[in-house]
């Protein structure tokens, strides 16, 4: 049937695109399945040799891998028919190419450019190269996770058969055996003889979906042959020849084949110079060197215009109707044609040589450019990003081939404001410690808490190490960090801290990677693009030099990179892989799911602006949407990574394995019900938020998952989103969805047949949508910036154009036309809740006619005030109760060393009654604070009645929230706090109890204190020196000046009076030291320098009077009494050690001891009774038997 | 401060040597012999000086050994510490004297020195608090943070971050010591990075100076100073002085 259509097209090129589409539409299923891939591959084949700029852009159509027959058992019957068909087509195909193959078999692998037309070898080589490309890309991408991502190329035994495929146009489309409905086929494997859907190969290779291995990235000096595994191409070659010999030629097919041949011929004339074996069609290494060649594209030299126009129309329609898997891929292809250099160095210099090849090559370029310009003319390009528009508008080829298009582009450029700037990279930041989630009360035990404390630090240590080193060569994540991570996991398991760590991990992930390039400065792949932007076309020579320096490999990768973890994301992925912890992964998935659901459900847009603030609100909403969308995509990517991680295989499983795996896994439930969420999002018109993250999630599927019933439904639904015409949806929203979906269908593990073979009718879907207040699709939320952030690979288009840069095309003039994407306002009425109570209804009604900001404000205030209320109660009432409990406990603990638990229980029960006050106080708090906040936040002009109602509702909601929580939790809260304090109390008996501490801090400096007293540390130090000398050992003549010591005690007094620098430990130490000092003084151990020698023979009385020790002791007593805030441990004077000093002194010195005893009593430092009991206990000491 | 730190390093190096079973036994026997001859002589102190070990630590070794013999069990750390703090509790009067003598004569270790260090640290914290108040920078102090349940707490967290010499800081830690390489590494590991991990970048003030090369984490968020910074930019206005 299709040939008719094509013939029609060729003969009547005036058929309008719409008309074509109508015809296509009638049979959209079949067309989609077969015609479109045919068309796309056809175009690529025709142009393969000329596309020297950038990677080839094959469509990921079912022919690329042996799409073969992955049929279920029920379908086996069809197997025979299929295989015979394969033979037929392979024969046919070979026939058309046979001459070429036999003519230059040895030249085949030599140059990619030459392989044009070499269908069989091209196909197999393509396959190998594709696999290679994949593994290369993967190796490059994930050097540390070889286990799951790379691990070498896949081997495919079926390679030889790959090339044998059938063109769809030749098939009887109504034959159900050959084209079973999708429902009958569970999927496709690569193990069976493949179905030849396409008559000709696409361009030489199809590394598009794994673009790191692309045309441009291969140094020209390297022979492509080297990339073919030995023998593969040869096998393929022979296989085809065999197929050729054994094939049966069917008449009808033969007929169609002739048709096609004809058509191919005409197109070859139109597009193809027809000299595929010529070495001149090789790619030049130096793009800049070629750039002058572009001028040779001449509109007057185009041949077969009609056919080209017709083809362009057809192609454009396919793109416009979203019949292609990836519109950006097609756009990329078109731009490749536009910028094609075609003939290379052969053309510069002596152009006067009448070389047939060369003129054909030129012809080729003219036609390609003509075709490209024609296609561009059909597309909506005015919405492209400004930098793109600039490059297009400056493109000389467009200017010369289509002045009208050029003019349109120029105008679009001038009016465009859709500038994409590169966001500033963010540096690594930590996740802040939040007491609500992170303090001790969130952990089951002290141990868990302390271990997590360590783990947090270890985690950041690892992160810093990675940050410092991961770019150094030879640094290996697993080798350096693997064991540390696993040790950490072991600790986590031991204390069940996984959920805490998963939260930290997830928060850190979001914080670090929410930027467009995964965060971080040097980690993205944007710098080169940045450079191109900067230079523009104004600095052509500099650009050229730069390009030479880049050496083309890195610069253009094609618009469909495989999923990757750029920048910091790499750390998190590698961490997960190295950890290899089931528990951690599970907790992380839980955490990710919760966050995804939370973000996915956010309202985001309050779409009822009618006044001046609308602009501001819209901006805020856009910003908010962007943040949420990017976070969702990040989280979903990691969720997908974790979910499909256990099933990830390096190789595509064989059909048997796949069948059993599918049977097995069809029984399990998905971790996150993405199908439900997707359906909801379509129904609620929120797909612009949901689809982008679901795509990220799905991009990490393993090879089996897409064949599971569940995910098949998801893919179907997504496909439907591509094909559906949603008039409501804002243009750029739709573009983003198309871009990400297009990318998804090119992801390696997503079967390529999916796009073309999935029968969307199966889903029977397009459920109705509900006009919801939360609808997002119609709101213009996506801008170019977001589009490029989500799809950085779109930048490839710009790079391609920039690398072409011909001339300085920036021109002035043109009118400015404001392009504003149309957006239907969602005016959904709030759903009335009839079942609720009248009050609630009234409340709803109240909000209904008010601006939405009022409701937001009230809800916000209620939420905050309620929460603050609880905090306030904790800080005041509960703290007070706990303090009281402390006093009670202190007393009781001293009384009896009895059962602590019982004691605690008693005290708490006592306090619970008072805890009931919390509700009263809470209500008071809300009643006071709620209205204040509402009044501040609402517009000044709000009427009194509205204000009052709003206040009342806010207070009501806040009270509800706060008191609800309090009544449920107050007792537990009190108990927890009291318990914590109690255990603290028991743990540190030595330290002053908090009660005393409080008393302590109430002591202030004397009025007018200048805080210039010596520091306590200074005084302790000096007293230590005195003690040192006193305790000895010391030199004979070492003495302490009496006056100096007196002065020291004076300064001690000052220091103690000024409270500013005093801390409890200092003061206690001072007290202790001075008591020791007193003991040493009393036992005459301090070698005082008295100044005047005491008269030897004076009376006791005189001696006492003259002995300066008395003065010092007096001073000490006074300091103890007046200046110390803490109790002075004077009883230490009676310790065994100090009494030992005393025991060694001569008899008369006991006077000093008596003096100090008196002093202690006089100064009320000790009571007489206490002194007596101390003295009594002295008797028990082992007194030296020989007493003087 | 620098001397003390160097001395501590040396002690740390030889620590293991003095804690072998043989060494402990030797020291204990020498102590017993010494006090047997003359209980009033500074036996323990001289022993410590002779073998080049901190007197307090020597006192601890001998005390531990003594108690072990007396109680027939390894004594608890708490008990030892408590006895070192207050030798009056030591059941043997002679040993009590000896231990006390060691403690007061030790310039780097022991409860007395610890207390002095603690006092100095506290005093500098108070000074820093004063300066913050003077500059009108509102902060949350360590004790408040602890009360809220923070697991690791710097001396001060700024409620509103400021920029010091162009670097944003969220917290300030006061260190009344000289920042040499080993102590700084230890602090980084135990404290500074932990603070960073929880509160973001911050400032450390080594009041007694530091080795300049150590100030290499500025970009990453740990800033070193030896005094209160003068180049402070707050959210609203520059406070550059001097």
Coordinates of C-alpha atoms in Angstrom, one line a residue, chain B:
Chain B
X1 CA 51.6 27.0 74.6
X2 CA 54.0 25.9 71.9
X3 CA 56.3 24.3 74.4
X4 CA 53.5 22.5 76.1
X5 CA 52.2 21.2 72.7
X6 CA 55.7 20.0 71.7
X7 CA 56.2 18.4 75.1
X8 CA 52.8 16.7 74.8
X9 CA 53.8 15.3 71.4
X10 CA 57.0 13.9 72.8
X11 CA 55.1 12.3 75.7
X12 CA 52.6 10.8 73.2
X13 CA 55.4 9.3 71.3
X14 CA 56.9 7.6 74.4
X15 CA 53.6 6.9 76.0
X16 CA 53.5 3.3 74.9
X17 CA 57.0 2.7 76.1
X18 CA 56.1 3.6 79.7
X19 CA 53.0 1.5 79.7
X20 CA 54.4 -1.9 79.0
X21 CA 53.9 -4.4 81.8
X22 CA 57.6 -4.5 82.5
X23 CA 58.0 -0.8 82.7
X24 CA 55.0 -0.4 85.1
X25 CA 56.4 -3.1 87.3
X26 CA 59.8 -1.5 87.3
X27 CA 58.4 1.9 88.2
X28 CA 56.3 0.5 91.0
X29 CA 59.2 -1.4 92.6
X30 CA 61.4 1.6 92.4
X31 CA 58.7 3.7 94.0
X32 CA 58.3 1.1 96.8
X33 CA 62.0 1.0 97.4
X34 CA 62.3 4.7 97.3
X35 CA 59.6 5.5 99.8
X36 CA 60.8 2.6 101.9
X37 CA 64.1 4.4 102.3
X38 CA 62.6 7.9 102.8
X39 CA 58.9 8.5 102.6
X40 CA 59.4 12.3 102.5
X41 CA 61.7 12.3 99.5
X42 CA 60.2 13.2 96.2
X43 CA 60.5 9.7 94.9
X44 CA 57.9 9.6 92.3
X45 CA 58.7 13.0 90.9
X46 CA 62.3 12.2 90.5
X47 CA 61.5 8.9 89.0
X48 CA 59.4 10.6 86.4
X49 CA 62.1 13.1 85.6
X50 CA 64.7 10.4 85.4
X51 CA 62.8 8.4 82.7
X52 CA 61.6 11.6 81.0
X53 CA 57.9 11.1 81.6
X54 CA 55.2 13.5 82.7
X55 CA 55.0 13.3 86.6
X56 CA 51.2 13.2 86.6
X57 CA 51.2 10.3 84.2
X58 CA 53.8 8.6 86.3
X59 CA 51.7 9.1 89.3
X60 CA 48.8 7.6 87.5
X61 CA 50.8 4.6 86.5
X62 CA 52.0 3.9 90.0
X63 CA 48.6 4.7 91.6
X64 CA 46.9 2.3 89.2
X65 CA 49.4 -0.4 90.0
X66 CA 49.0 0.3 93.7
X67 CA 45.3 0.0 93.6
X68 CA 45.4 -3.1 91.5
X69 CA 47.5 -4.8 94.2
X70 CA 45.3 -3.5 97.0
X71 CA 42.0 -4.3 95.5
X72 CA 43.0 -7.3 93.5
X73 CA 41.2 -5.8 90.5
X74 CA 41.8 -3.3 87.8
X75 CA 40.5 0.0 89.2
X76 CA 38.0 2.0 87.2
X77 CA 39.2 5.1 85.4
X78 CA 36.7 7.2 87.2
X79 CA 38.2 6.2 90.5
X80 CA 41.7 6.9 89.4
X81 CA 40.8 10.3 88.0
X82 CA 39.0 11.2 91.1
X83 CA 42.0 10.2 93.3
X84 CA 44.3 12.2 91.1
X85 CA 42.1 15.2 91.4
X86 CA 41.9 14.8 95.1
X87 CA 44.8 12.8 96.4
X88 CA 43.2 12.9 99.9
X89 CA 41.1 10.0 98.8
X90 CA 44.1 7.8 98.2
X91 CA 44.1 5.3 101.0
X92 CA 47.9 5.4 101.4
X93 CA 49.1 8.7 102.9
X94 CA 52.6 8.4 101.5
X95 CA 51.4 7.7 98.1
X96 CA 48.9 10.6 98.4
X97 CA 51.7 12.9 99.2
X98 CA 53.8 11.6 96.3
X99 CA 51.0 11.9 93.9
X100 CA 50.1 15.4 95.0
X101 CA 53.7 16.4 94.6
X102 CA 53.7 15.1 91.1
X103 CA 50.5 16.8 90.2
X104 CA 51.6 20.3 91.3
X105 CA 55.0 19.9 89.8
X106 CA 53.7 18.9 86.4
X107 CA 53.5 21.7 83.9
X108 CA 51.7 20.0 81.1
X109 CA 49.5 17.2 82.5
X110 CA 47.4 16.5 85.5
X111 CA 44.1 17.9 86.8
X112 CA 45.6 21.2 87.8
X113 CA 47.0 21.9 84.4
X114 CA 43.9 20.6 82.7
X115 CA 41.9 23.1 84.8
X116 CA 44.2 25.9 83.9
X117 CA 43.8 25.1 80.2
X118 CA 40.1 24.9 80.6
X119 CA 40.1 28.2 82.4
X120 CA 42.1 29.8 79.6
X121 CA 39.8 28.4 77.0
X122 CA 36.8 29.7 78.8
X123 CA 38.3 33.1 79.3
X124 CA 38.9 33.4 75.6
X125 CA 35.4 32.3 74.8
X126 CA 34.1 35.0 77.1
X127 CA 36.4 37.5 75.3
X128 CA 35.0 36.3 71.9
X129 CA 31.5 36.6 73.2
X130 CA 32.2 40.2 74.2
X131 CA 33.5 41.0 70.8
X132 CA 30.5 39.5 69.1
X133 CA 28.2 41.5 71.3
X134 CA 30.1 44.6 70.6
X135 CA 29.8 44.0 66.9
X136 CA 26.1 43.3 67.2
X137 CA 26.4 39.9 65.8
X138 CA 23.7 37.7 67.2
X139 CA 24.7 34.2 68.0
X140 CA 23.8 31.0 69.7
X141 CA 26.3 29.8 72.2
X142 CA 27.4 26.2 72.7
X143 CA 25.3 25.6 75.8
X144 CA 22.1 26.7 74.1
X145 CA 22.9 24.5 71.1
X146 CA 23.5 21.6 73.4
X147 CA 20.2 22.1 75.1
X148 CA 18.5 21.9 71.7
X149 CA 20.1 18.5 71.1
X150 CA 22.8 19.3 68.6
X151 CA 25.4 16.5 68.5
X152 CA 28.4 18.6 67.7
X153 CA 28.6 22.3 68.7
X154 CA 31.1 25.0 68.0
X155 CA 31.5 27.8 70.5
X156 CA 29.2 30.1 68.6
X157 CA 26.8 29.8 65.8
X158 CA 25.9 33.1 64.1
X159 CA 22.2 33.4 63.7
X160 CA 22.8 35.5 60.6
X161 CA 25.9 34.5 58.8
X162 CA 28.5 37.1 58.0
X163 CA 31.4 37.3 55.5
X164 CA 35.0 37.5 56.9
X165 CA 37.5 38.5 54.4
X166 CA 35.1 37.6 51.7
X167 CA 34.3 34.2 53.1
X168 CA 30.9 33.3 54.5
X169 CA 31.0 32.0 58.0
X170 CA 28.3 30.4 60.0
X171 CA 30.1 29.6 63.2
X172 CA 33.2 30.6 65.2
X173 CA 35.3 28.3 67.3
X174 CA 37.8 29.8 69.8
X175 CA 41.0 28.0 70.4
X176 CA 43.2 29.3 73.2
X177 CA 46.3 27.5 71.9
X178 CA 48.8 27.7 69.1
X179 CA 47.6 26.0 65.9
X180 CA 50.3 23.6 65.0
X181 CA 50.0 21.0 62.4
X182 CA 49.2 18.0 64.5
X183 CA 46.7 19.7 66.8
X184 CA 45.1 21.4 63.9
X185 CA 44.7 18.1 62.0
X186 CA 43.1 16.6 65.1
X187 CA 40.8 19.5 65.5
X188 CA 39.8 19.4 61.8
X189 CA 39.0 15.7 62.2
X190 CA 37.2 15.9 65.4
X191 CA 35.6 19.3 65.3
X192 CA 36.0 21.7 62.5
X193 CA 34.8 19.4 59.7
X194 CA 32.1 18.1 61.9
X195 CA 30.9 21.7 62.3
X196 CA 31.2 22.2 58.6
X197 CA 29.2 19.1 58.0
X198 CA 26.4 20.5 60.1
X199 CA 26.5 24.2 59.8
X200 CA 28.5 25.0 56.7
X201 CA 31.7 27.1 56.6
X202 CA 33.1 28.8 59.7
X203 CA 35.9 30.6 61.4
X204 CA 38.5 29.3 63.9
X205 CA 40.4 31.7 66.0
X206 CA 43.7 30.4 67.3
X207 CA 44.4 33.1 69.9
X208 CA 48.0 32.1 70.3
X209 CA 48.7 32.0 66.5
X210 CA 48.9 29.2 64.0
X211 CA 51.2 28.0 61.3
X212 CA 50.2 30.0 58.3
X213 CA 50.2 27.1 55.9
X214 CA 47.4 25.4 57.8
X215 CA 45.0 28.1 56.6
X216 CA 44.5 26.2 53.4
X217 CA 40.8 25.3 53.6
X218 CA 39.5 28.8 53.2
X219 CA 37.8 28.1 49.9
X220 CA 36.2 25.0 51.3
X221 CA 34.9 26.8 54.3
X222 CA 37.3 26.7 57.3
X223 CA 38.9 30.0 57.9
X224 CA 41.8 30.6 60.4
X225 CA 42.6 33.8 62.3
X226 CA 44.7 34.6 65.3
X227 CA 42.5 37.5 66.4
X228 CA 39.0 38.7 66.1
X229 CA 38.5 39.6 62.4
X230 CA 38.2 43.2 61.4
X231 CA 37.0 42.7 57.9
X232 CA 33.4 41.7 58.5
X233 CA 30.6 42.2 56.1
X234 CA 27.1 41.7 57.4
X235 CA 24.1 41.2 55.3
X236 CA 23.2 44.8 55.2
X237 CA 26.3 46.9 55.5
X238 CA 30.0 46.7 55.6
X239 CA 31.7 46.9 59.0
X240 CA 35.2 47.2 57.7
X241 CA 37.2 49.0 60.2
X242 CA 40.8 50.0 60.9

